Each structure stands twice: as structure tokens, then as C-alpha cells.
Short mmCIF file of C-alpha atoms in Angstrom, two decimals:
data_model
loop_
_atom_site.label_atom_id
_atom_site.label_comp_id
_atom_site.label_asym_id
_atom_site.label_seq_id
_atom_site.Cartn_x
_atom_site.Cartn_y
_atom_site.Cartn_z
CA MET A 1 -94.57 40.77 42.12
CA ASP A 2 -95.50 37.65 43.79
CA GLY A 3 -94.05 34.41 42.39
CA ALA A 4 -97.33 33.23 40.87
CA VAL A 5 -98.12 36.40 39.12
CA GLU A 6 -94.60 36.67 37.88
CA ASP A 7 -94.82 33.15 36.39
CA ALA A 8 -98.27 33.83 34.91
CA SER A 9 -96.55 36.62 32.98
CA ASP A 10 -93.44 34.69 32.07
CA LEU A 11 -95.87 32.13 30.79
CA ALA A 12 -97.50 34.67 28.86
CA LEU A 13 -94.19 35.69 27.35
CA LEU A 14 -93.12 32.18 26.68
CA ARG A 15 -96.44 31.55 24.60
CA ALA A 16 -95.98 34.69 22.81
CA HIS A 17 -92.36 33.82 21.73
CA ALA A 18 -93.91 30.46 20.69
CA GLY A 19 -96.69 32.25 18.73
CA GLY A 20 -93.93 34.31 16.59
CA ASP A 21 -93.25 37.52 18.68
CA PRO A 22 -89.63 38.21 17.92
CA ASP A 23 -89.29 40.16 21.39
CA ALA A 24 -90.84 37.94 23.79
CA PHE A 25 -88.30 35.67 24.67
CA GLY A 26 -85.46 38.49 24.65
CA GLU A 27 -88.00 40.17 27.17
CA LEU A 28 -88.07 36.82 29.47
CA VAL A 29 -84.37 36.67 29.48
CA ARG A 30 -84.00 40.40 30.48
CA ARG A 31 -86.42 39.58 33.46
CA HIS A 32 -84.25 36.83 34.71
CA ARG A 33 -80.75 37.12 33.15
CA ASP A 34 -78.93 38.31 36.48
CA ARG A 35 -80.21 35.31 38.28
CA LEU A 36 -79.05 32.98 35.37
CA TRP A 37 -75.86 34.66 35.22
CA ALA A 38 -75.21 34.27 38.80
CA VAL A 39 -75.94 30.47 38.72
CA ALA A 40 -73.74 29.98 35.86
CA LEU A 41 -70.98 31.99 36.98
CA ARG A 42 -70.94 30.38 40.42
CA THR A 43 -71.49 27.02 39.06
CA LEU A 44 -68.76 27.30 36.39
CA GLY A 45 -66.39 29.86 38.25
CA ASP A 46 -65.10 31.28 35.12
CA ARG A 47 -66.50 34.41 33.32
CA GLU A 48 -65.82 33.32 29.92
CA GLU A 49 -67.15 29.71 30.29
CA ALA A 50 -70.15 30.96 32.07
CA ALA A 51 -70.91 33.48 29.13
CA ASP A 52 -70.65 30.32 26.76
CA ALA A 53 -72.65 27.99 28.59
CA LEU A 54 -75.58 30.50 29.55
CA GLN A 55 -75.50 31.49 25.61
CA ASP A 56 -75.85 27.91 24.53
CA ALA A 57 -78.44 27.38 27.19
CA LEU A 58 -80.59 30.32 26.21
CA LEU A 59 -80.50 29.51 22.58
CA SER A 60 -81.53 26.10 23.11
CA ALA A 61 -84.19 27.25 25.50
CA PHE A 62 -85.26 29.74 22.64
CA ARG A 63 -85.61 26.58 20.31
CA ALA A 64 -87.33 24.32 22.81
CA ALA A 65 -89.71 26.96 24.05
CA ALA A 66 -92.72 25.80 22.17
CA GLY A 67 -92.19 22.31 23.62
CA PHE A 68 -92.45 23.87 27.23
CA ARG A 69 -95.19 21.74 29.04
CA GLY A 70 -95.84 24.15 32.03
CA ASP A 71 -95.16 21.35 34.34
CA SER A 72 -92.81 23.79 36.15
CA ALA A 73 -92.36 27.44 36.66
CA VAL A 74 -91.01 28.96 33.67
CA THR A 75 -88.13 30.15 35.83
CA THR A 76 -87.40 26.88 37.16
CA TRP A 77 -87.25 25.59 33.59
CA LEU A 78 -84.89 28.27 32.37
CA HIS A 79 -82.67 27.41 35.37
CA ARG A 80 -82.60 23.81 34.68
CA VAL A 81 -81.59 24.30 30.89
CA VAL A 82 -78.61 26.54 32.27
CA VAL A 83 -77.54 24.40 35.06
CA ASN A 84 -77.55 21.45 32.80
CA ALA A 85 -75.40 23.29 30.04
CA CYS A 86 -73.17 24.41 32.82
CA LEU A 87 -72.82 20.55 34.33
CA ASP A 88 -72.42 19.54 30.76
CA ARG A 89 -69.53 21.68 30.21
CA VAL A 90 -67.77 20.51 33.47
CA ARG A 91 -68.23 17.01 32.63
CA ARG A 92 -66.91 17.64 28.91
CA ARG A 93 -63.67 19.04 30.49
CA ALA A 94 -61.31 16.05 30.96
CA ALA A 95 -59.52 17.22 34.06
CA ARG A 96 -60.26 20.44 35.84
CA PRO A 97 -57.23 22.26 37.08
CA THR A 98 -58.09 23.37 40.79
CA VAL A 99 -57.54 26.67 41.98
CA PRO A 100 -55.05 26.81 44.94
CA LEU A 101 -57.08 27.09 48.15
CA PRO A 102 -57.00 30.32 49.81
CA GLU A 103 -56.35 28.42 53.16
CA ALA A 104 -54.71 30.48 56.04
CA GLY A 105 -51.41 29.01 56.30
CA PRO A 106 -50.38 27.92 59.97
CA GLY A 107 -47.68 30.69 60.03
CA GLU A 108 -50.04 33.36 59.07
CA PRO A 109 -50.51 35.95 61.75
CA ALA A 110 -53.95 36.24 63.15
CA GLU A 111 -54.07 40.06 62.70
CA THR A 112 -53.69 39.36 58.73
CA ARG A 113 -56.60 37.21 58.87
CA ASN A 114 -58.58 39.57 60.83
CA ALA A 115 -57.66 42.37 58.39
CA ILE A 116 -58.87 40.44 55.57
CA ALA A 117 -61.26 42.78 53.43
CA GLU A 118 -64.95 41.71 52.74
CA ARG A 119 -63.88 41.32 49.19
CA ASP A 120 -61.19 38.86 50.11
CA VAL A 121 -63.65 36.95 51.84
CA HIS A 122 -65.90 36.85 48.57
CA LEU A 123 -62.83 35.61 46.51
CA ALA A 124 -62.06 33.10 49.00
CA VAL A 125 -65.56 31.82 48.99
CA ALA A 126 -65.55 31.87 45.26
CA ALA A 127 -62.40 30.00 45.07
CA ALA A 128 -63.27 27.38 47.61
CA LEU A 129 -66.47 26.74 45.54
CA ASP A 130 -64.25 26.08 42.54
CA ALA A 131 -62.73 23.43 44.43
CA LEU A 132 -66.13 21.42 44.94
CA SER A 133 -67.28 18.66 42.56
CA ALA A 134 -69.85 20.19 40.06
CA GLU A 135 -72.58 18.43 41.62
CA HIS A 136 -71.90 19.69 44.91
CA ARG A 137 -71.27 23.00 43.82
CA ALA A 138 -74.45 23.24 41.71
CA ALA A 139 -76.35 22.20 44.77
CA VAL A 140 -75.01 24.60 47.10
CA VAL A 141 -74.59 27.62 44.74
CA LEU A 142 -78.50 27.34 44.22
CA VAL A 143 -79.70 26.69 48.03
CA ASP A 144 -76.87 28.68 50.09
CA VAL A 145 -75.65 31.19 47.72
CA GLN A 146 -78.69 32.20 45.35
CA GLY A 147 -81.15 31.37 48.11
CA TYR A 148 -83.44 29.00 46.31
CA SER A 149 -85.55 26.60 48.23
CA VAL A 150 -84.53 23.15 48.37
CA ALA A 151 -87.99 22.01 46.43
CA GLU A 152 -87.05 24.28 43.59
CA SER A 153 -83.57 23.55 43.42
CA ALA A 154 -84.44 19.75 43.26
CA LEU A 155 -86.63 20.56 40.36
CA ILE A 156 -84.01 22.51 38.62
CA LEU A 157 -81.38 19.88 39.14
CA GLY A 158 -83.79 16.99 38.49
CA ILE A 159 -82.66 15.27 41.65
CA ALA A 160 -84.66 14.31 44.81
CA GLU A 161 -84.99 17.07 47.44
CA GLY A 162 -83.17 14.62 50.12
CA THR A 163 -80.30 14.40 47.36
CA VAL A 164 -80.13 18.22 47.51
CA LYS A 165 -79.94 18.35 51.25
CA SER A 166 -77.11 15.93 51.41
CA ARG A 167 -75.19 17.43 48.42
CA CYS A 168 -75.45 20.72 50.30
CA ALA A 169 -74.28 19.29 53.70
CA ARG A 170 -71.48 17.66 51.81
CA ALA A 171 -70.25 20.83 50.04
CA ARG A 172 -70.27 22.83 53.38
CA ALA A 173 -68.38 20.02 55.01
CA ARG A 174 -65.85 20.55 52.23
CA LEU A 175 -65.75 24.34 52.29
CA ALA A 176 -65.72 24.96 55.94
CA PRO A 177 -62.08 23.67 56.22
CA MET A 178 -61.15 26.20 53.34
CA LEU A 179 -62.94 28.98 54.80
CA ALA A 180 -62.02 28.94 58.25
CA GLY A 181 -59.11 31.27 57.80
CA VAL A 182 -61.24 33.86 56.34
CA ARG A 183 -64.15 33.58 58.44
CA ASN A 184 -65.46 36.23 60.70
CA PRO A 185 -62.87 36.06 63.56
CA ASP A 186 -65.37 35.63 66.53
CA GLY A 187 -64.61 32.24 67.47
CA PRO A 188 -61.25 30.43 67.83
CA PRO A 189 -59.66 29.98 64.63
CA ARG A 190 -57.41 27.05 65.26
CA VAL A 191 -59.80 24.25 64.36
CA GLU A 192 -59.30 24.09 61.00
CA PRO A 193 -56.25 21.83 60.66
CA ALA A 194 -57.88 19.03 62.09
CA MET A 195 -60.85 18.96 59.68
CA THR A 196 -58.56 19.25 56.48
CA GLY A 197 -57.58 15.75 56.84
CA GLU A 198 -60.96 14.23 56.32
CA GLU A 199 -61.58 14.51 52.59
CA GLN A 200 -62.64 11.28 51.35
CA MET B 1 -53.84 18.07 62.37
CA SER B 2 -52.85 16.05 65.18
CA ASP B 3 -55.62 16.84 67.38
CA PRO B 4 -55.30 13.60 69.61
CA THR B 5 -58.84 13.54 70.24
CA THR B 6 -59.82 13.64 66.58
CA GLY B 7 -60.74 9.81 66.50
CA ALA B 8 -63.56 10.53 68.95
CA HIS B 9 -65.02 13.47 66.89
CA PRO B 10 -67.86 12.96 64.49
CA ASP B 11 -66.32 13.77 61.11
CA VAL B 12 -67.18 16.70 59.33
CA ASP B 13 -69.56 15.23 57.14
CA THR B 14 -71.38 14.00 60.01
CA LEU B 15 -71.28 17.44 61.69
CA SER B 16 -72.57 18.88 58.64
CA ASP B 17 -75.61 16.37 58.26
CA LEU B 18 -76.16 16.73 61.81
CA ASP B 19 -76.57 20.50 61.32
CA ALA B 20 -78.67 20.12 58.22
CA GLY B 21 -81.02 17.81 60.01
CA LEU B 22 -80.05 14.96 57.76
CA LEU B 23 -79.05 12.24 60.54
CA ASP B 24 -81.49 9.44 61.59
CA ALA B 25 -82.70 10.00 65.15
CA ALA B 26 -80.07 7.40 66.79
CA MET B 27 -77.22 9.10 64.92
CA ALA B 28 -78.42 12.60 65.58
CA ALA B 29 -78.70 11.75 69.46
CA ARG B 30 -75.41 10.31 69.59
CA ALA B 31 -73.67 12.92 67.53
CA GLY B 32 -75.64 15.82 69.36
CA ALA B 33 -74.68 14.62 72.72
CA HIS B 34 -70.94 14.56 71.72
CA VAL B 35 -71.16 18.00 70.27
CA ALA B 36 -72.77 19.34 73.38
CA GLY B 37 -69.85 18.30 75.50
CA CYS B 38 -67.11 19.15 73.22
CA ALA B 39 -66.00 22.78 72.54
CA THR B 40 -64.01 21.21 69.35
CA CYS B 41 -66.95 20.07 67.61
CA ARG B 42 -69.09 23.08 68.62
CA ASP B 43 -66.56 25.27 67.01
CA ARG B 44 -66.89 23.01 64.03
CA VAL B 45 -70.58 23.33 63.83
CA ASP B 46 -70.16 26.89 64.30
CA LEU B 47 -67.79 26.83 61.30
CA LEU B 48 -70.08 25.10 59.02
CA GLN B 49 -72.91 27.65 60.08
CA ASP B 50 -70.35 30.57 59.28
CA THR B 51 -69.54 28.72 56.07
CA GLN B 52 -73.19 29.04 55.23
CA ALA B 53 -73.71 32.59 56.04
CA MET B 54 -70.48 33.45 54.03
CA LEU B 55 -72.04 31.55 51.02
CA ALA B 56 -75.24 33.57 51.35
CA GLY B 57 -73.02 36.89 51.77
CA LEU B 58 -71.52 36.41 48.24
CA PRO B 59 -72.58 39.82 46.47
CA ALA B 60 -75.09 39.45 43.63
CA VAL B 61 -73.30 39.34 40.56
CA PRO B 62 -75.43 41.20 37.64
CA MET B 63 -74.68 40.14 34.26
CA PRO B 64 -71.79 42.25 32.75
CA ALA B 65 -72.93 44.48 29.84
CA ASP B 66 -70.71 42.91 27.42
CA VAL B 67 -72.25 39.29 28.10
CA ALA B 68 -75.79 40.92 28.14
CA ALA B 69 -75.26 42.54 24.85
CA ARG B 70 -73.61 39.24 23.50
CA ILE B 71 -76.61 37.22 24.44
CA ASP B 72 -79.25 39.64 23.25
CA THR B 73 -77.32 39.62 19.85
CA ALA B 74 -77.25 35.91 19.52
CA LEU B 75 -80.90 35.79 20.55
CA ALA B 76 -81.93 38.54 17.90
CA GLU B 77 -80.02 36.89 15.35
CA THR B 78 -81.85 33.48 15.96
CA ALA B 79 -85.19 35.25 16.11
CA ALA B 80 -84.46 36.93 12.65
CA ALA B 81 -83.27 33.73 11.13
CA GLU B 82 -86.58 32.10 12.47
CA THR B 83 -88.61 34.83 11.20
CA ALA B 84 -87.00 34.83 7.99
CA ALA B 85 -87.68 30.95 7.64
CA ARG B 86 -91.22 31.60 8.39
CA GLY B 87 -92.40 33.25 5.52
CA PRO B 88 -93.50 36.77 4.42
CA ALA B 89 -93.82 39.39 7.17
CA VAL B 90 -96.98 41.23 7.86
CA GLY B 91 -95.45 44.43 6.41
CA ARG B 92 -95.06 43.01 3.04
CA ASP B 93 -98.69 42.50 2.21
CA THR B 94 -99.62 46.03 3.24
CA PRO B 95 -98.89 48.10 0.00
CA ALA B 96 -100.57 51.05 1.44
CA ALA B 97 -98.19 53.67 1.82
CA THR B 98 -97.26 54.82 5.34
CA GLY B 99 -98.57 58.20 5.09
CA ASP B 100 -101.95 56.73 3.84
CA VAL B 101 -103.20 56.15 7.33
CA THR B 102 -106.50 57.71 8.27
CA VAL B 103 -106.53 59.26 11.62
CA LEU B 104 -110.04 59.64 13.14
CA ALA B 105 -108.67 61.35 16.10
CA ASP B 106 -107.32 64.92 16.30
CA ARG B 107 -105.29 66.17 19.07
CA ALA B 108 -108.09 67.48 21.10
CA GLY B 109 -109.28 63.72 21.44
CA HIS B 110 -112.54 64.03 19.68
CA ARG B 111 -112.63 61.01 17.59
CA ARG B 112 -115.09 58.73 15.83
CA ARG B 113 -116.24 55.81 18.11
CA ILE B 114 -117.57 52.60 16.81
CA ASP B 115 -120.66 51.92 18.51
CA ARG B 116 -120.22 49.25 21.05
CA ARG B 117 -123.39 47.60 20.44
CA ARG B 118 -122.38 46.99 16.79
CA TRP B 119 -119.24 45.48 18.15
CA TRP B 120 -120.46 43.38 20.68
CA PRO B 121 -123.81 42.13 19.90
CA GLY B 122 -123.50 38.90 22.22
CA ALA B 123 -121.40 40.65 24.94
CA GLY B 124 -124.16 40.52 27.50
CA VAL B 125 -124.67 36.60 27.33
CA VAL B 126 -121.06 35.54 26.28
CA ALA B 127 -119.07 37.97 28.66
CA ALA B 128 -121.44 37.75 31.62
CA GLY B 129 -118.90 35.33 33.61
CA VAL B 130 -116.07 37.65 32.48
CA ALA B 131 -117.75 40.70 33.13
CA LEU B 132 -118.06 39.49 36.83
CA LEU B 133 -114.61 38.51 36.80
CA PHE B 134 -113.18 41.78 35.77
CA ALA B 135 -115.92 44.13 36.92
CA GLY B 136 -113.72 45.62 39.27
CA ALA B 137 -111.35 46.54 36.90
CA VAL B 138 -113.46 47.56 34.23
CA GLY B 139 -115.21 49.73 36.72
CA LEU B 140 -112.08 51.46 37.63
CA SER B 141 -111.23 52.40 34.26
CA ALA B 142 -114.45 53.43 33.36
CA VAL B 143 -114.62 55.91 36.44
CA LYS B 144 -111.26 57.01 35.54
CA SER B 145 -112.46 57.87 31.88
CA GLY B 146 -115.42 59.77 33.38
CA SER B 147 -113.14 62.37 35.12
CA GLY B 148 -111.07 62.58 31.89
CA ALA B 149 -112.03 64.47 28.82
CA SER B 150 -115.56 64.14 29.34
CA GLY B 151 -116.73 66.09 26.31
CA THR B 152 -117.02 63.05 24.12
CA SER B 153 -120.36 61.71 24.26
CA ASN B 154 -120.66 57.93 23.70
CA ARG B 155 -118.91 56.56 26.37
CA SER B 156 -121.55 57.77 28.81
CA SER B 157 -123.08 54.46 28.80
CA THR B 158 -120.00 53.00 30.51
CA THR B 159 -121.23 53.91 33.85
CA ALA B 160 -118.92 51.97 36.26
CA GLY B 161 -120.58 48.91 38.13
CA ALA B 162 -123.88 49.72 37.08
CA VAL B 163 -123.80 48.11 33.87
CA PRO B 164 -121.81 45.08 34.35
CA ARG B 165 -122.82 43.85 30.68
CA ALA B 166 -120.62 46.61 29.20
CA ALA B 167 -117.64 44.29 29.64
CA PRO B 168 -115.39 45.81 27.10
CA ALA B 169 -114.14 48.76 29.05
CA ARG B 170 -113.63 50.56 25.82
CA ALA B 171 -115.15 50.01 22.55
CA PRO B 172 -112.85 49.36 19.90
CA VAL B 173 -111.37 52.46 18.51
CA ALA B 174 -109.24 53.10 15.22
CA SER B 175 -106.76 55.83 16.06
CA GLY B 176 -104.60 54.83 13.32
CA ALA B 177 -101.52 55.82 15.54
CA ASP B 178 -98.28 54.29 15.11
CA TYR B 179 -97.38 52.44 18.54
CA SER B 180 -93.70 51.16 19.15
CA SER B 181 -92.61 49.24 21.96
CA THR B 182 -91.59 52.05 23.74
CA THR B 183 -94.91 53.98 23.46
CA LEU B 184 -97.05 51.06 24.00
CA ASP B 185 -97.16 51.01 27.62
CA ALA B 186 -98.45 54.79 27.57
CA GLY B 187 -100.56 53.95 24.62
CA VAL B 188 -102.30 51.52 26.32
CA ARG B 189 -102.98 53.37 29.34
CA ARG B 190 -104.16 56.23 27.23
CA LEU B 191 -106.61 53.51 25.45
CA LEU B 192 -107.92 52.32 29.08
CA ALA B 193 -108.52 55.89 30.10
CA GLY B 194 -110.48 56.70 26.81
CA ARG B 195 -107.71 58.75 25.18
CA SER B 196 -106.93 56.80 22.35
CA SER B 197 -104.08 58.80 20.90
CA PRO B 198 -100.83 57.11 21.97
CA THR B 199 -98.08 59.38 23.71
CA GLY B 200 -96.29 59.23 20.33
CA LEU B 201 -97.30 61.85 17.74
CA PRO B 202 -100.47 61.04 16.14
CA ARG B 203 -100.29 60.65 12.69
CA GLU B 204 -102.22 63.76 11.34
CA VAL B 205 -102.81 62.60 8.14
CA PRO B 206 -105.75 63.95 6.27
CA LYS B 207 -108.58 61.91 5.39
CA PRO B 208 -108.78 60.72 1.88
CA SER B 209 -111.48 62.57 -0.32
CA GLY B 210 -114.62 60.86 -0.31
CA SER B 211 -116.93 60.12 2.55
CA PRO B 212 -116.04 57.43 5.15
CA ARG B 213 -118.08 54.29 5.11
CA GLY B 214 -119.43 54.54 8.78
CA PRO B 215 -117.58 52.53 11.43
CA LEU B 216 -115.73 50.47 8.60
CA ALA B 217 -113.96 53.41 7.22
CA ALA B 218 -111.84 52.83 10.51
CA THR B 219 -109.14 50.90 8.63
CA ALA B 220 -109.65 52.38 5.37
CA ALA B 221 -105.96 53.07 5.20
CA ALA B 222 -105.08 49.71 6.20
CA PRO B 223 -107.52 47.58 4.47
CA VAL B 224 -105.38 44.46 5.66
CA LEU B 225 -107.08 45.10 9.00
CA ASP B 226 -110.73 45.16 7.75
CA ARG B 227 -111.36 41.43 8.24
CA LEU B 228 -110.83 41.90 12.10
CA LEU B 229 -113.57 44.54 12.03
CA GLY B 230 -115.79 41.91 12.17
CA PRO B 231 -116.97 41.07 15.70
CA ALA B 232 -116.64 37.17 15.01
CA ALA B 233 -113.05 37.55 13.53
CA LEU B 234 -112.00 39.75 16.06
CA GLN B 235 -113.14 37.55 18.97
CA ALA B 236 -111.62 34.41 17.29
CA CYS B 237 -108.38 36.32 17.54
CA VAL B 238 -108.79 37.38 21.32
CA THR B 239 -109.57 33.72 22.12
CA GLU B 240 -106.49 32.93 20.45
CA LEU B 241 -104.57 35.33 22.22
CA ALA B 242 -106.26 34.65 25.55
CA GLY B 243 -105.79 30.80 25.31
CA VAL B 244 -109.45 30.45 26.45
CA PRO B 245 -112.95 31.43 24.84
CA GLY B 246 -114.84 34.20 26.41
CA VAL B 247 -112.61 36.90 27.22
CA THR B 248 -113.52 40.29 26.43
CA PRO B 249 -110.76 42.79 25.76
CA LEU B 250 -110.61 45.79 28.00
CA ALA B 251 -109.64 47.82 24.93
CA VAL B 252 -109.07 47.26 21.20
CA ASP B 253 -107.33 49.92 18.82
CA PHE B 254 -107.21 49.44 15.29
CA ALA B 255 -103.62 51.25 14.63
CA ARG B 256 -100.18 50.47 13.57
CA PHE B 257 -97.29 49.14 15.34
CA GLN B 258 -93.69 50.15 14.01
CA ASP B 259 -95.14 50.97 10.84
CA LYS B 260 -97.22 47.88 10.28
CA PRO B 261 -100.94 47.94 10.23
CA ALA B 262 -101.73 46.31 13.63
CA VAL B 263 -104.37 45.89 16.28
CA VAL B 264 -103.77 46.60 20.07
CA VAL B 265 -105.87 44.08 21.78
CA VAL B 266 -105.79 44.84 25.80
CA LEU B 267 -106.73 41.90 28.11
CA PRO B 268 -106.72 41.50 31.73
CA ASP B 269 -103.65 40.40 33.12
CA SER B 270 -103.80 37.64 36.04
CA ASN B 271 -102.39 40.59 38.20
CA PRO B 272 -105.06 43.15 38.60
CA ALA B 273 -102.65 45.98 38.59
CA ASN B 274 -101.32 45.08 35.06
CA VAL B 275 -103.12 44.50 31.72
CA ASP B 276 -101.62 42.44 28.72
CA ALA B 277 -101.16 44.36 25.68
CA TRP B 278 -101.14 41.95 22.51
CA VAL B 279 -100.22 43.71 19.26
CA VAL B 280 -101.23 41.60 16.34
CA GLY B 281 -101.14 41.73 12.76
CA PRO B 282 -104.08 41.16 10.31
CA ALA B 283 -103.73 37.52 10.35
CA CYS B 284 -104.72 36.87 13.84
CA GLY B 285 -107.43 34.32 14.17
CA PRO B 286 -107.65 30.73 15.23
CA GLY B 287 -104.30 28.92 15.46
CA GLN B 288 -102.33 31.90 14.46
CA SER B 289 -101.81 34.93 16.56
CA ASP B 290 -99.80 36.85 14.22
CA LEU B 291 -98.28 38.47 17.21
CA LEU B 292 -96.09 41.58 16.74
CA ARG B 293 -95.63 42.33 20.13
CA TYR B 294 -96.67 41.21 23.59
CA GLN B 295 -96.27 43.39 26.85
CA VAL B 296 -97.35 43.37 30.30
CA THR B 297 -98.58 46.81 31.17
CA PRO B 298 -99.09 48.44 34.69
CA ARG B 299 -102.51 50.15 34.76
CA SER B 300 -100.92 53.04 36.25
#
């Protein structure tokens, strides 16, 4: 289904829900839940928190559906509700303990790095994401991880496209030094120490 | 950490901005010139790009089953609470016993059809524009029906593109069948194909004694639906569902849905490969859809 068609039927489902169909909203959620879950999980970095945030978000969307104005795609709106719930949760946390970075230590032998399994790369990327500020993380998760366009991400986050781009660029600048040790070992691996000192 | 040339290198934010095309022309030219001549910075830019690739390479994370179940439950509970708060459900004002449904169809597919002309007196006028819009789809299903169980007669007037005024692809029928959310798709396709018995077991309840009252006997066993037998009332319901006036349904079946008297209204979807199946209760009309179920159904 192309996006426009999908959205037309999303809108019909939302309208059916507002009209009292007890199953319509559940169907809408089932259509998109994997994407919404991925955004929540990657933005919060914690399974239980992501589940709580997503549930809160979907229940509030359930209640707010009648007020949906149709000024964006239904999926954009759903994502916005979910991302906001996640960011609220992050902001409510007084201090977020940062996960130890999976940086390759200076003494680590090169063959160990080269032998890092793909799964470990994924874990390292997830852990590095967790070290970002929530705002940077939300932007880079939407654009780089989930592949949403800058325009749609801007709608979801409620910020300007330029802000999305700059948050993504800053996020990559933070992530790169953390991931230097696990990246595909094509290039020379020894530049990362010079970059890590540049946190602002 | 002690690279002696660090001071001369653009910082990593600048490199990232450069890579993302965010620098103004002057900055971009200066940083670009440096990077072109600096292996260290080229490698950092490579690393930024690798980082982007690693982010994009994160695996999809489908919602775990326990989270999905938890959310489904929470939504269902909220839906139930809202329904309870909203007032009596459709089923409660249908004292007719479940077994009382008159089924006007038998297994062989012979059925009483309600003459389209009684149903859609103004169809030619009202639906002309709609008919043009949907002529393709309508024609398609009409052709399909012709190749189906061709024994039954009154569909003969539904010749494919030749009679565009025959906007409803199918005259309303009253199968009396009991649809469910799982049989609705198949049932809708059968309706479109002119076979009104859904996949589920048709309710083969004997007709009550006494002669049927013509077409209006269709809902004799579910009198709460009688109001919608009136073309104006039905059209008002259709308008409520479609959100715009003048839409002509592709098919209408007076039936049941999960044991409640219900009308299945099949409307065109914006995607010609699909139709929208709206299942409504007896109260469907202006300002109130009385929706029991909505489903986008692929035509095939």
C-alpha cells in the first residue's frame, strides 16, 4: 500500500473508533505497533519503560482520537503522541544513570575488535544511543534508525526541519567516537581517542 | 588523545555538520578544503558515515508478544469502559431470539432479491457522478457475478459498463447470515460476487409460518432493522459512514454481526483494490453511525 492509501484507511479506522467501533483503534494500533514500539524502545532504551510509555501514549491517543484534526497523517500523529510520552518520561527522571560506553579500550587487541559479532555491534549502538540526550536521541532514532524523512520527523517532534538535521548531526558526532571500536574494520581504527575529548 | 595536530582540525561537530550539509558556504568551503587534505579528518568523516550506517543497520524490533498483549488488554478494557458508559448496546433492544432469523437464502444460493428499482429510485440522478467514479470497480464485480452462479435471474440488469446508472453493484440483500470479524472479509467478497451467504454457516432457520410481506419481510426476524429498509434512511446511514453525501454502496446485506442484528454496508475504498466494510446496527443515521465493525477488505 502506498502511504496515501494507507493513511486514508488509517483515517477511516480512526473515524470508526470515534464513531464507537470498539475494535477500530485496536486495529489501527496493530497496524503500526512494531514501528511505534521500535521508536519507544530506541528512545527510552529500556524495555519496561518503553512498554509503560507506549501504553500510556496509546491510551491517551485512544481518548484523544475524536479530536484528531487530520492536519497530519494518522501515523505521524500516533508517533508524536508516543515520542512525547517517551520524552516526558525521560524529563521526569531526575538523573539518568548512563550506561558504560562500549568503547574499545586502548589496550584491546585489534583482532578482538575485528571479531566482534554483529549482535555486539547492535548492542554497542544501542548503548551508545542511551548516552545521548533524549532530544538528540529522539531525532537520530527517527531519522537514522527508523528511516523517517527529516520532514516527517520534524512533524513528529514538533520542531523545525533544520533543528532535526542539526540534532541528528550532533547526535552522530557524539556517537561516532563511542562506536569507533566496533565499526567495520575497513578504515584505520586509531582516530577515536582524539575525538572523545570534544564533548561540549 | 594527544594528536599534536588536533587544534588545526575542525571539531567533530563541525565535521558532522559538514557531512550533513549544514554549514554555510564559507564554513563548508574552509572545512571541506581541510578535510580534503587531511587523512585524519577524512577518517573521522568516514566514521561519522559508518555511524550512520550502523544506526540504520540496527535490526527491526517487533513488539514483544507480552507487550502487545498488555497493550491490547489495556485498550480493550478502556474500550469496554467507554461502551458501558455510552449506554445500552445494540443487542439489548433486540428481543428477537437468535434462532428466529429468517434466512432468505439457501445453500444453493437461490435467494429472494429485493428489486433494485424499489431501493434506489433516484440512483440514476444522485449517483451519476459516483457511478462514473466507480464504474470501473462496479463493472468489474458485475462481470465477476455474471460468471458465477448465473442461474438466478434478477442480476441480469447489472450488465457491466453498459448501464452505468446501476451504481449499487449489488441490490441490497437480506441474507440473515451471522458475520463475525473473521468471516467478514470473505462474506463481503461473496456479497460483491453476488453470493450473499458468507463463508460461515448460513443460518438455516425455517421461515416463520405465514407469508412473507414482500421485500419488507427481509428483516422480519430482526424488526429493529426495518427502519433501514427505507431507501432514505439507508442512504442517510451511508452518508454518515462515507462522510459525504451521494455515495452509493457496492453492496448491502441485512444480516447479523456476532449475533446482533446488523447491516453490512460495502463502500468503495480510496484504493480500488479494496472496499470498506461497515457493519452497523439499527440506529445508523445522521449523526450516529452505530458502528459495530469497520474493516478494509481486499476485493480478492
